[in-house]
Structures are given as C-alpha cells and as structure tokens.
Amino acid sequence: MSAAVVSSFIEGAPPGELSDVVNDIKALTVDEPDLLRSLGPAFQKYNEEQLATVKLPGSSQQVIVSSHNALGNNRYYDVESQSSFEIDHSTQKVSGVQSHTLESSHSELIKSLINSLSTHVKEHYPSASYGAYPIEKDSAIAILLVANKYSPNNFWNGRWRSLYIYNPDTSSLSGSIKVDVHYYEDGNVRLITNKPVSTSLSSTLSASDIIKQIASIEKKYQEELNRAFGSLSEGAFKGLRRQLPVTRQKIEWDKISGYRLGQDIG
C-alpha cells in the first residue's frame, strides 16, 4: 500500500477516531512495518487542520495545535499559559514544556480577545479550547475555537471548528466555521460542513465587542444547521424510506417469527 493512500486515511479520520484509523492501518500494512513511521507529515497536517487539543503537564486545560501557533520542529505555543511545547504528532503526546513570552505589537489586544473568548466559551459551549495568535508578520490575528464531543458508546463523534482572521488595520474579520459529525451505528453517515465568514467591523470595537460579533455569527450558523437538520428529517431522509415493503403489504408483526428473511419480507 502506498504512503499517499495511507496518508489519505489519516487526513480523513473522523473526530476522535484517529487511533482507530491507525490501528486499522497497522492491520492492513502488517507486512510493511516501516510505513507508519514515514507518515509524520500526514499526522502533522491532520493535527494542525483539525485543531487538535492536548493537555500540558500539570494543567487541566486543553491547548490548541495549529499552523497559526507553530514555532517549527514540532513545537507550538499557547498565549494564555505562556508556554511552548513539543508534540509527537503520531501519538499527540506532549513534552519539552518551556516558558514562552508573546512578542507582538498587538499583545494587549490578543490577551483581551482570549479573555473574552473564555467568557464566550463558558456561555455557549459545554467544553471547548480557544486561542488567539499573531500571524502574517504581526499584521493580523488568528482567533481559533474548537469544541469536541465524543460518544463512542453511542456510535457518534463530533467536532466544531471556528477560525477567524482579524485585521486590526482594516477591522475586517474573515474565516470559516466547520462542523464534522460521524454516526456509525449499523451504518456510516458523516456530516461535513464549511461556512465561510467575511464581515467588516467598526474600528472602534473593543476585544469584547469583536467576540460578541463572533458569538452572533456562530449562533446564526447553529440556527441554520438546526433548520437544515429538520428539513433532512422531514424531506430527504423520509424520501429514502419505503412506505411499504416490496411486497406492497404491511408486515404482520405477530407472525414475524414465521417469515423467511429475504423471501417473505421485502
């Protein structure tokens, strides 16, 4: 099996199921034990794009791994904890935690955004990780939020990712909201959405006001998703179900034990 094919398995892993995908890859490539060790770039791409979260030693809070807070050589930093750390992308294990000082002309705005994000998360998410980082040679700020909900015992996992780029000079806000939900009981259904975001804000807005705008955008999108789910349930999904078996007769459930599967039941 080629490295490109196996890399695509990793990059397409549903939320919370990367370890399951890796175990399947090991089973499929048992005759190629060195293949998995060559997939470091694929693991890194997955972690950065999915906004993987890791827990630093001695901390109860999850921090984000992304291209926006990367320092190079598998090291990343977190503004709120003032720490940098190294991650093994294949296992998502953290090591080498060090003190890290934010260097940015927008450091006060970034710290204020993080404080407001904390309030936003507590009000609107059961659990989420967040961060804000200077990017593009300190000309813009990346605002990240990721919320994971895993329920493997009920055969579903989900992830909400928000990424916004705020330009302090133009007061523009752009980015995307992505939702990824996998349901796999007696089947395999996956919902993947990507909502582009683009708006202009007043130059007089504070960090709190910026996050309030983000909260409004996210609330509106959640309402859109709820309406879409309702339409699917009453429309497309309902249309997929047969009103009657192929025999065009209703099943007599009191006689179900007497039916021959595949012959008497359509």
PDB file of C-alpha atoms in Angstrom:
ATOM      1  CA  MET A   1       0.000   0.000   0.000  1.00  0.00           C
ATOM      2  CA  SER A   2       1.412   3.402  -0.965  1.00  0.00           C
ATOM      3  CA  ALA A   3       2.224   6.118   1.549  1.00  0.00           C
ATOM      4  CA  ALA A   4      -0.079   8.519  -0.309  1.00  0.00           C
ATOM      5  CA  VAL A   5      -3.062   6.203   0.149  1.00  0.00           C
ATOM      6  CA  VAL A   6      -2.354   5.627   3.823  1.00  0.00           C
ATOM      7  CA  SER A   7      -1.845   9.368   4.342  1.00  0.00           C
ATOM      8  CA  SER A   8      -5.305   9.986   2.921  1.00  0.00           C
ATOM      9  CA  PHE A   9      -6.748   7.593   5.524  1.00  0.00           C
ATOM     10  CA  ILE A  10      -5.135   9.651   8.291  1.00  0.00           C
ATOM     11  CA  GLU A  11      -6.161  13.020   6.890  1.00  0.00           C
ATOM     12  CA  GLY A  12      -9.759  11.807   6.547  1.00  0.00           C
ATOM     13  CA  ALA A  13     -10.049  10.349  10.048  1.00  0.00           C
ATOM     14  CA  PRO A  14     -13.323  11.389  11.737  1.00  0.00           C
ATOM     15  CA  PRO A  15     -13.243  13.345  15.020  1.00  0.00           C
ATOM     16  CA  GLY A  16     -11.958  11.307  17.939  1.00  0.00           C
ATOM     17  CA  GLU A  17     -11.214   8.276  15.774  1.00  0.00           C
ATOM     18  CA  LEU A  18      -7.603   8.802  14.709  1.00  0.00           C
ATOM     19  CA  SER A  19      -6.349   5.972  16.949  1.00  0.00           C
ATOM     20  CA  ASP A  20      -8.935   3.609  15.423  1.00  0.00           C
ATOM     21  CA  VAL A  21      -7.769   4.560  11.932  1.00  0.00           C
ATOM     22  CA  VAL A  22      -4.140   3.995  12.932  1.00  0.00           C
ATOM     23  CA  ASN A  23      -4.983   0.529  14.299  1.00  0.00           C
ATOM     24  CA  ASP A  24      -6.727  -0.318  11.017  1.00  0.00           C
ATOM     25  CA  ILE A  25      -3.683   0.893   9.072  1.00  0.00           C
ATOM     26  CA  LYS A  26      -1.434  -1.325  11.179  1.00  0.00           C
ATOM     27  CA  ALA A  27      -3.654  -4.323  10.401  1.00  0.00           C
ATOM     28  CA  LEU A  28      -3.639  -3.535   6.674  1.00  0.00           C
ATOM     29  CA  THR A  29       0.118  -2.941   6.478  1.00  0.00           C
ATOM     30  CA  VAL A  30       1.351  -5.713   8.752  1.00  0.00           C
ATOM     31  CA  ASP A  31       3.903  -6.644   6.063  1.00  0.00           C
ATOM     32  CA  GLU A  32       5.143  -3.042   5.863  1.00  0.00           C
ATOM     33  CA  PRO A  33       6.093  -2.131   9.459  1.00  0.00           C
ATOM     34  CA  ASP A  34       8.159   0.894   8.392  1.00  0.00           C
ATOM     35  CA  LEU A  35       5.294   2.538   6.510  1.00  0.00           C
ATOM     36  CA  LEU A  36       3.592   4.035   9.563  1.00  0.00           C
ATOM     37  CA  ARG A  37       6.834   5.624  10.740  1.00  0.00           C
ATOM     38  CA  SER A  38       7.089   7.536   7.467  1.00  0.00           C
ATOM     39  CA  LEU A  39       3.733   9.264   7.890  1.00  0.00           C
ATOM     40  CA  GLY A  40       4.842  12.091  10.174  1.00  0.00           C
ATOM     41  CA  PRO A  41       3.774  14.823   7.689  1.00  0.00           C
ATOM     42  CA  ALA A  42       0.282  13.317   7.409  1.00  0.00           C
ATOM     43  CA  PHE A  43      -0.156  13.259  11.206  1.00  0.00           C
ATOM     44  CA  GLN A  44       1.086  16.832  11.447  1.00  0.00           C
ATOM     45  CA  LYS A  45      -1.306  18.010   8.734  1.00  0.00           C
ATOM     46  CA  TYR A  46      -4.213  16.254  10.452  1.00  0.00           C
ATOM     47  CA  ASN A  47      -3.446  17.729  13.870  1.00  0.00           C
ATOM     48  CA  GLU A  48      -2.974  21.262  12.566  1.00  0.00           C
ATOM     49  CA  GLU A  49      -6.025  21.282  10.293  1.00  0.00           C
ATOM     50  CA  GLN A  50      -8.291  19.622  12.869  1.00  0.00           C
ATOM     51  CA  LEU A  51      -7.071  21.961  15.632  1.00  0.00           C
ATOM     52  CA  ALA A  52      -6.027  19.032  17.779  1.00  0.00           C
ATOM     53  CA  THR A  53      -6.069  19.723  21.501  1.00  0.00           C
ATOM     54  CA  VAL A  54      -3.526  18.485  24.021  1.00  0.00           C
ATOM     55  CA  LYS A  55      -3.173  18.845  27.779  1.00  0.00           C
ATOM     56  CA  LEU A  56       0.046  20.301  29.157  1.00  0.00           C
ATOM     57  CA  PRO A  57       1.580  18.561  32.200  1.00  0.00           C
ATOM     58  CA  GLY A  58       0.156  19.960  35.416  1.00  0.00           C
ATOM     59  CA  SER A  59      -2.688  21.731  33.635  1.00  0.00           C
ATOM     60  CA  SER A  60      -6.357  20.829  33.360  1.00  0.00           C
ATOM     61  CA  GLN A  61      -6.949  22.974  30.285  1.00  0.00           C
ATOM     62  CA  GLN A  62      -6.548  21.756  26.717  1.00  0.00           C
ATOM     63  CA  VAL A  63      -4.457  23.874  24.336  1.00  0.00           C
ATOM     64  CA  ILE A  64      -4.672  24.004  20.542  1.00  0.00           C
ATOM     65  CA  VAL A  65      -2.244  22.711  17.931  1.00  0.00           C
ATOM     66  CA  SER A  66      -2.438  24.618  14.634  1.00  0.00           C
ATOM     67  CA  SER A  67      -0.306  26.157  11.915  1.00  0.00           C
ATOM     68  CA  HIS A  68      -1.026  29.568  13.452  1.00  0.00           C
ATOM     69  CA  ASN A  69       0.818  28.883  16.716  1.00  0.00           C
ATOM     70  CA  ALA A  70       3.588  26.706  15.264  1.00  0.00           C
ATOM     71  CA  LEU A  71       7.205  27.523  16.146  1.00  0.00           C
ATOM     72  CA  GLY A  72       8.808  24.887  13.936  1.00  0.00           C
ATOM     73  CA  ASN A  73      10.377  21.499  14.714  1.00  0.00           C
ATOM     74  CA  ASN A  74       7.063  20.206  16.119  1.00  0.00           C
ATOM     75  CA  ARG A  75       6.919  22.970  18.728  1.00  0.00           C
ATOM     76  CA  TYR A  76       3.854  25.147  19.409  1.00  0.00           C
ATOM     77  CA  TYR A  77       2.957  27.835  21.912  1.00  0.00           C
ATOM     78  CA  ASP A  78      -0.035  28.870  23.967  1.00  0.00           C
ATOM     79  CA  VAL A  79      -0.559  32.520  24.858  1.00  0.00           C
ATOM     80  CA  GLU A  80      -2.774  32.033  27.897  1.00  0.00           C
ATOM     81  CA  SER A  81      -0.428  29.646  29.719  1.00  0.00           C
ATOM     82  CA  GLN A  82       2.674  31.461  28.408  1.00  0.00           C
ATOM     83  CA  SER A  83       4.142  28.113  27.423  1.00  0.00           C
ATOM     84  CA  SER A  84       5.645  26.387  24.430  1.00  0.00           C
ATOM     85  CA  PHE A  85       5.724  22.629  23.965  1.00  0.00           C
ATOM     86  CA  GLU A  86       6.759  19.834  21.640  1.00  0.00           C
ATOM     87  CA  ILE A  87       4.274  17.299  20.326  1.00  0.00           C
ATOM     88  CA  ASP A  88       4.673  13.826  18.856  1.00  0.00           C
ATOM     89  CA  HIS A  89       2.124  14.148  16.064  1.00  0.00           C
ATOM     90  CA  SER A  90       1.533  10.403  15.724  1.00  0.00           C
ATOM     91  CA  THR A  91       0.630   9.925  19.405  1.00  0.00           C
ATOM     92  CA  GLN A  92      -0.375  13.523  20.316  1.00  0.00           C
ATOM     93  CA  LYS A  93       1.867  13.290  23.381  1.00  0.00           C
ATOM     94  CA  VAL A  94       3.408  16.495  24.737  1.00  0.00           C
ATOM     95  CA  SER A  95       6.939  17.031  26.048  1.00  0.00           C
ATOM     96  CA  GLY A  96       9.537  19.746  26.493  1.00  0.00           C
ATOM     97  CA  VAL A  97       7.266  22.400  28.016  1.00  0.00           C
ATOM     98  CA  GLN A  98       9.022  25.751  28.340  1.00  0.00           C
ATOM     99  CA  SER A  99       8.132  29.303  29.244  1.00  0.00           C
ATOM    100  CA  HIS A 100       7.136  31.413  26.234  1.00  0.00           C
ATOM    101  CA  THR A 101       6.609  35.170  26.052  1.00  0.00           C
ATOM    102  CA  LEU A 102       4.303  36.580  23.395  1.00  0.00           C
ATOM    103  CA  GLU A 103       6.072  39.027  21.105  1.00  0.00           C
ATOM    104  CA  SER A 104       3.579  41.137  19.168  1.00  0.00           C
ATOM    105  CA  SER A 105       2.626  44.763  18.714  1.00  0.00           C
ATOM    106  CA  HIS A 106      -0.960  43.549  19.304  1.00  0.00           C
ATOM    107  CA  SER A 107      -0.193  41.639  22.506  1.00  0.00           C
ATOM    108  CA  GLU A 108      -2.698  43.565  24.638  1.00  0.00           C
ATOM    109  CA  LEU A 109      -5.475  43.086  22.076  1.00  0.00           C
ATOM    110  CA  ILE A 110      -4.645  39.383  21.797  1.00  0.00           C
ATOM    111  CA  LYS A 111      -4.788  38.894  25.565  1.00  0.00           C
ATOM    112  CA  SER A 112      -8.103  40.779  25.726  1.00  0.00           C
ATOM    113  CA  LEU A 113      -9.509  38.630  22.924  1.00  0.00           C
ATOM    114  CA  ILE A 114      -8.510  35.488  24.825  1.00  0.00           C
ATOM    115  CA  ASN A 115     -10.232  36.734  27.978  1.00  0.00           C
ATOM    116  CA  SER A 116     -13.406  37.463  26.016  1.00  0.00           C
ATOM    117  CA  LEU A 117     -13.157  34.082  24.266  1.00  0.00           C
ATOM    118  CA  SER A 118     -13.061  32.408  27.664  1.00  0.00           C
ATOM    119  CA  THR A 119     -16.355  34.059  28.590  1.00  0.00           C
ATOM    120  CA  HIS A 120     -17.862  33.192  25.198  1.00  0.00           C
ATOM    121  CA  VAL A 121     -16.909  29.518  25.562  1.00  0.00           C
ATOM    122  CA  LYS A 122     -18.338  29.250  29.075  1.00  0.00           C
ATOM    123  CA  GLU A 123     -21.635  30.754  27.920  1.00  0.00           C
ATOM    124  CA  HIS A 124     -22.122  28.805  24.692  1.00  0.00           C
ATOM    125  CA  TYR A 125     -20.126  25.533  24.782  1.00  0.00           C
ATOM    126  CA  PRO A 126     -20.133  22.611  27.234  1.00  0.00           C
ATOM    127  CA  SER A 127     -16.391  22.354  26.652  1.00  0.00           C
ATOM    128  CA  ALA A 128     -14.074  23.995  24.147  1.00  0.00           C
ATOM    129  CA  SER A 129     -10.492  25.143  23.598  1.00  0.00           C
ATOM    130  CA  TYR A 130      -9.547  28.503  22.175  1.00  0.00           C
ATOM    131  CA  GLY A 131      -6.633  30.755  21.330  1.00  0.00           C
ATOM    132  CA  ALA A 132      -5.530  33.920  19.576  1.00  0.00           C
ATOM    133  CA  TYR A 133      -2.181  34.339  17.843  1.00  0.00           C
ATOM    134  CA  PRO A 134      -0.369  36.995  15.783  1.00  0.00           C
ATOM    135  CA  ILE A 135       0.111  35.891  12.170  1.00  0.00           C
ATOM    136  CA  GLU A 136       1.223  37.245   8.787  1.00  0.00           C
ATOM    137  CA  LYS A 137       4.245  39.085  10.211  1.00  0.00           C
ATOM    138  CA  ASP A 138       2.150  40.528  13.041  1.00  0.00           C
ATOM    139  CA  SER A 139      -0.282  42.218  10.645  1.00  0.00           C
ATOM    140  CA  ALA A 140      -3.286  40.062  11.634  1.00  0.00           C
ATOM    141  CA  ILE A 141      -4.621  37.921  14.464  1.00  0.00           C
ATOM    142  CA  ALA A 142      -5.870  34.339  14.174  1.00  0.00           C
ATOM    143  CA  ILE A 143      -8.778  33.579  16.527  1.00  0.00           C
ATOM    144  CA  LEU A 144      -9.379  29.843  16.985  1.00  0.00           C
ATOM    145  CA  LEU A 145     -12.043  27.823  18.755  1.00  0.00           C
ATOM    146  CA  VAL A 146     -12.591  24.058  18.738  1.00  0.00           C
ATOM    147  CA  ALA A 147     -15.215  22.020  20.582  1.00  0.00           C
ATOM    148  CA  ASN A 148     -15.155  18.219  20.603  1.00  0.00           C
ATOM    149  CA  LYS A 149     -17.918  15.881  21.690  1.00  0.00           C
ATOM    150  CA  TYR A 150     -17.144  12.170  21.630  1.00  0.00           C
ATOM    151  CA  SER A 151     -19.686   9.444  22.388  1.00  0.00           C
ATOM    152  CA  PRO A 152     -18.234   6.174  21.008  1.00  0.00           C
ATOM    153  CA  ASN A 153     -20.553   4.091  23.208  1.00  0.00           C
ATOM    154  CA  ASN A 154     -23.425   5.622  21.243  1.00  0.00           C
ATOM    155  CA  PHE A 155     -21.548   5.359  17.940  1.00  0.00           C
ATOM    156  CA  TRP A 156     -21.063   9.057  17.215  1.00  0.00           C
ATOM    157  CA  ASN A 157     -18.377  11.741  17.493  1.00  0.00           C
ATOM    158  CA  GLY A 158     -18.387  15.390  16.503  1.00  0.00           C
ATOM    159  CA  ARG A 159     -16.196  18.483  16.205  1.00  0.00           C
ATOM    160  CA  TRP A 160     -16.898  22.198  15.777  1.00  0.00           C
ATOM    161  CA  ARG A 161     -14.020  24.361  14.478  1.00  0.00           C
ATOM    162  CA  SER A 162     -14.040  28.132  14.125  1.00  0.00           C
ATOM    163  CA  LEU A 163     -11.174  30.059  12.553  1.00  0.00           C
ATOM    164  CA  TYR A 164     -11.273  33.832  12.146  1.00  0.00           C
ATOM    165  CA  ILE A 165      -8.603  36.173  10.821  1.00  0.00           C
ATOM    166  CA  TYR A 166      -8.924  39.682  12.232  1.00  0.00           C
ATOM    167  CA  ASN A 167      -7.010  42.543  10.631  1.00  0.00           C
ATOM    168  CA  PRO A 168      -6.586  45.421  13.121  1.00  0.00           C
ATOM    169  CA  ASP A 169      -5.703  47.905  10.376  1.00  0.00           C
ATOM    170  CA  THR A 170      -8.825  47.303   8.263  1.00  0.00           C
ATOM    171  CA  SER A 171     -11.101  45.951  11.038  1.00  0.00           C
ATOM    172  CA  SER A 172     -12.050  43.060   8.739  1.00  0.00           C
ATOM    173  CA  LEU A 173     -12.983  39.612  10.004  1.00  0.00           C
ATOM    174  CA  SER A 174     -12.831  36.571   7.733  1.00  0.00           C
ATOM    175  CA  GLY A 175     -12.600  32.837   8.167  1.00  0.00           C
ATOM    176  CA  SER A 176     -14.779  29.758   8.402  1.00  0.00           C
ATOM    177  CA  ILE A 177     -16.858  27.558  10.676  1.00  0.00           C
ATOM    178  CA  LYS A 178     -16.525  23.819  10.115  1.00  0.00           C
ATOM    179  CA  VAL A 179     -18.665  21.055  11.597  1.00  0.00           C
ATOM    180  CA  ASP A 180     -17.745  17.370  11.316  1.00  0.00           C
ATOM    181  CA  VAL A 181     -20.051  14.693  12.768  1.00  0.00           C
ATOM    182  CA  HIS A 182     -19.714  10.927  12.295  1.00  0.00           C
ATOM    183  CA  TYR A 183     -22.506   8.458  13.142  1.00  0.00           C
ATOM    184  CA  TYR A 184     -21.716   4.793  12.646  1.00  0.00           C
ATOM    185  CA  GLU A 185     -24.274   2.535  14.332  1.00  0.00           C
ATOM    186  CA  ASP A 186     -25.450  -0.075  11.797  1.00  0.00           C
ATOM    187  CA  GLY A 187     -24.178   2.201   9.023  1.00  0.00           C
ATOM    188  CA  ASN A 188     -21.805   5.016   8.251  1.00  0.00           C
ATOM    189  CA  VAL A 189     -23.089   8.585   7.991  1.00  0.00           C
ATOM    190  CA  ARG A 190     -20.872  11.648   8.102  1.00  0.00           C
ATOM    191  CA  LEU A 191     -21.786  15.319   8.029  1.00  0.00           C
ATOM    192  CA  ILE A 192     -19.061  17.780   6.981  1.00  0.00           C
ATOM    193  CA  THR A 193     -19.886  21.468   6.598  1.00  0.00           C
ATOM    194  CA  ASN A 194     -17.837  24.566   5.809  1.00  0.00           C
ATOM    195  CA  LYS A 195     -19.367  28.002   6.396  1.00  0.00           C
ATOM    196  CA  PRO A 196     -17.273  30.928   5.040  1.00  0.00           C
ATOM    197  CA  VAL A 197     -17.281  34.077   7.152  1.00  0.00           C
ATOM    198  CA  SER A 198     -16.500  37.577   5.935  1.00  0.00           C
ATOM    199  CA  THR A 199     -17.543  40.857   7.532  1.00  0.00           C
ATOM    200  CA  SER A 200     -16.304  44.369   8.234  1.00  0.00           C
ATOM    201  CA  LEU A 201     -16.325  45.635  11.801  1.00  0.00           C
ATOM    202  CA  SER A 202     -16.184  49.117  13.249  1.00  0.00           C
ATOM    203  CA  SER A 203     -12.657  50.269  14.038  1.00  0.00           C
ATOM    204  CA  THR A 204     -13.866  51.406  17.468  1.00  0.00           C
ATOM    205  CA  LEU A 205     -14.880  47.914  18.619  1.00  0.00           C
ATOM    206  CA  SER A 206     -13.164  46.509  21.689  1.00  0.00           C
ATOM    207  CA  ALA A 207     -11.964  42.911  22.032  1.00  0.00           C
ATOM    208  CA  SER A 208     -15.194  42.086  23.858  1.00  0.00           C
ATOM    209  CA  ASP A 209     -17.247  43.580  21.021  1.00  0.00           C
ATOM    210  CA  ILE A 210     -15.311  41.542  18.432  1.00  0.00           C
ATOM    211  CA  ILE A 211     -16.058  38.307  20.278  1.00  0.00           C
ATOM    212  CA  LYS A 212     -19.711  39.336  20.597  1.00  0.00           C
ATOM    213  CA  GLN A 213     -19.807  39.639  16.800  1.00  0.00           C
ATOM    214  CA  ILE A 214     -18.293  36.166  16.547  1.00  0.00           C
ATOM    215  CA  ALA A 215     -20.883  34.833  19.010  1.00  0.00           C
ATOM    216  CA  SER A 216     -23.653  36.285  16.849  1.00  0.00           C
ATOM    217  CA  ILE A 217     -22.196  34.689  13.713  1.00  0.00           C
ATOM    218  CA  GLU A 218     -21.912  31.293  15.394  1.00  0.00           C
ATOM    219  CA  LYS A 219     -25.420  31.458  16.840  1.00  0.00           C
ATOM    220  CA  LYS A 220     -26.857  32.274  13.419  1.00  0.00           C
ATOM    221  CA  TYR A 221     -24.992  29.367  11.820  1.00  0.00           C
ATOM    222  CA  GLN A 222     -26.141  26.941  14.509  1.00  0.00           C
ATOM    223  CA  GLU A 223     -29.727  28.001  13.851  1.00  0.00           C
ATOM    224  CA  GLU A 224     -29.171  27.396  10.124  1.00  0.00           C
ATOM    225  CA  LEU A 225     -27.885  23.904  10.886  1.00  0.00           C
ATOM    226  CA  ASN A 226     -30.881  23.152  13.094  1.00  0.00           C
ATOM    227  CA  ARG A 227     -33.255  24.159  10.299  1.00  0.00           C
ATOM    228  CA  ALA A 228     -31.294  22.065   7.807  1.00  0.00           C
ATOM    229  CA  PHE A 229     -31.487  19.005  10.069  1.00  0.00           C
ATOM    230  CA  GLY A 230     -35.228  19.450  10.351  1.00  0.00           C
ATOM    231  CA  SER A 231     -35.568  19.638   6.575  1.00  0.00           C
ATOM    232  CA  LEU A 232     -33.486  16.500   6.134  1.00  0.00           C
ATOM    233  CA  SER A 233     -35.584  14.560   8.621  1.00  0.00           C
ATOM    234  CA  GLU A 234     -38.869  15.574   7.051  1.00  0.00           C
ATOM    235  CA  GLY A 235     -37.651  15.645   3.464  1.00  0.00           C
ATOM    236  CA  ALA A 236     -34.648  13.805   2.060  1.00  0.00           C
ATOM    237  CA  PHE A 237     -34.332  11.129   4.768  1.00  0.00           C
ATOM    238  CA  LYS A 238     -38.065  10.442   4.761  1.00  0.00           C
ATOM    239  CA  GLY A 239     -37.968  10.050   0.997  1.00  0.00           C
ATOM    240  CA  LEU A 240     -35.294   7.368   1.334  1.00  0.00           C
ATOM    241  CA  ARG A 241     -37.561   5.127   3.413  1.00  0.00           C
ATOM    242  CA  ARG A 242     -40.060   2.768   1.830  1.00  0.00           C
ATOM    243  CA  GLN A 243     -43.610   3.295   2.956  1.00  0.00           C
ATOM    244  CA  LEU A 244     -44.211  -0.430   2.403  1.00  0.00           C
ATOM    245  CA  PRO A 245     -42.005  -3.481   1.776  1.00  0.00           C
ATOM    246  CA  VAL A 246     -41.546  -4.530  -1.857  1.00  0.00           C
ATOM    247  CA  THR A 247     -44.447  -6.966  -1.354  1.00  0.00           C
ATOM    248  CA  ARG A 248     -46.649  -3.837  -1.001  1.00  0.00           C
ATOM    249  CA  GLN A 249     -48.148  -5.372   2.139  1.00  0.00           C
ATOM    250  CA  LYS A 250     -47.693  -4.360   5.748  1.00  0.00           C
ATOM    251  CA  ILE A 251     -45.733  -6.731   7.945  1.00  0.00           C
ATOM    252  CA  GLU A 252     -47.831  -8.714  10.409  1.00  0.00           C
ATOM    253  CA  TRP A 253     -45.564  -8.373  13.423  1.00  0.00           C
ATOM    254  CA  ASP A 254     -47.343 -11.053  15.433  1.00  0.00           C
ATOM    255  CA  LYS A 255     -46.253 -13.528  12.739  1.00  0.00           C
ATOM    256  CA  ILE A 256     -42.698 -12.196  12.391  1.00  0.00           C
ATOM    257  CA  SER A 257     -41.072 -15.428  13.605  1.00  0.00           C
ATOM    258  CA  GLY A 258     -42.637 -17.276  10.700  1.00  0.00           C
ATOM    259  CA  TYR A 259     -41.252 -15.087   7.942  1.00  0.00           C
ATOM    260  CA  ARG A 260     -38.335 -16.235   5.818  1.00  0.00           C
ATOM    261  CA  LEU A 261     -35.846 -13.363   5.627  1.00  0.00           C
ATOM    262  CA  GLY A 262     -35.286 -12.147   2.093  1.00  0.00           C
ATOM    263  CA  GLN A 263     -38.259 -14.045   0.661  1.00  0.00           C
ATOM    264  CA  ASP A 264     -41.330 -13.063   2.686  1.00  0.00           C
ATOM    265  CA  ILE A 265     -40.059  -9.649   3.792  1.00  0.00           C
ATOM    266  CA  GLY A 266     -39.138  -7.083   1.114  1.00  0.00           C
TER     267      GLY A 266
END
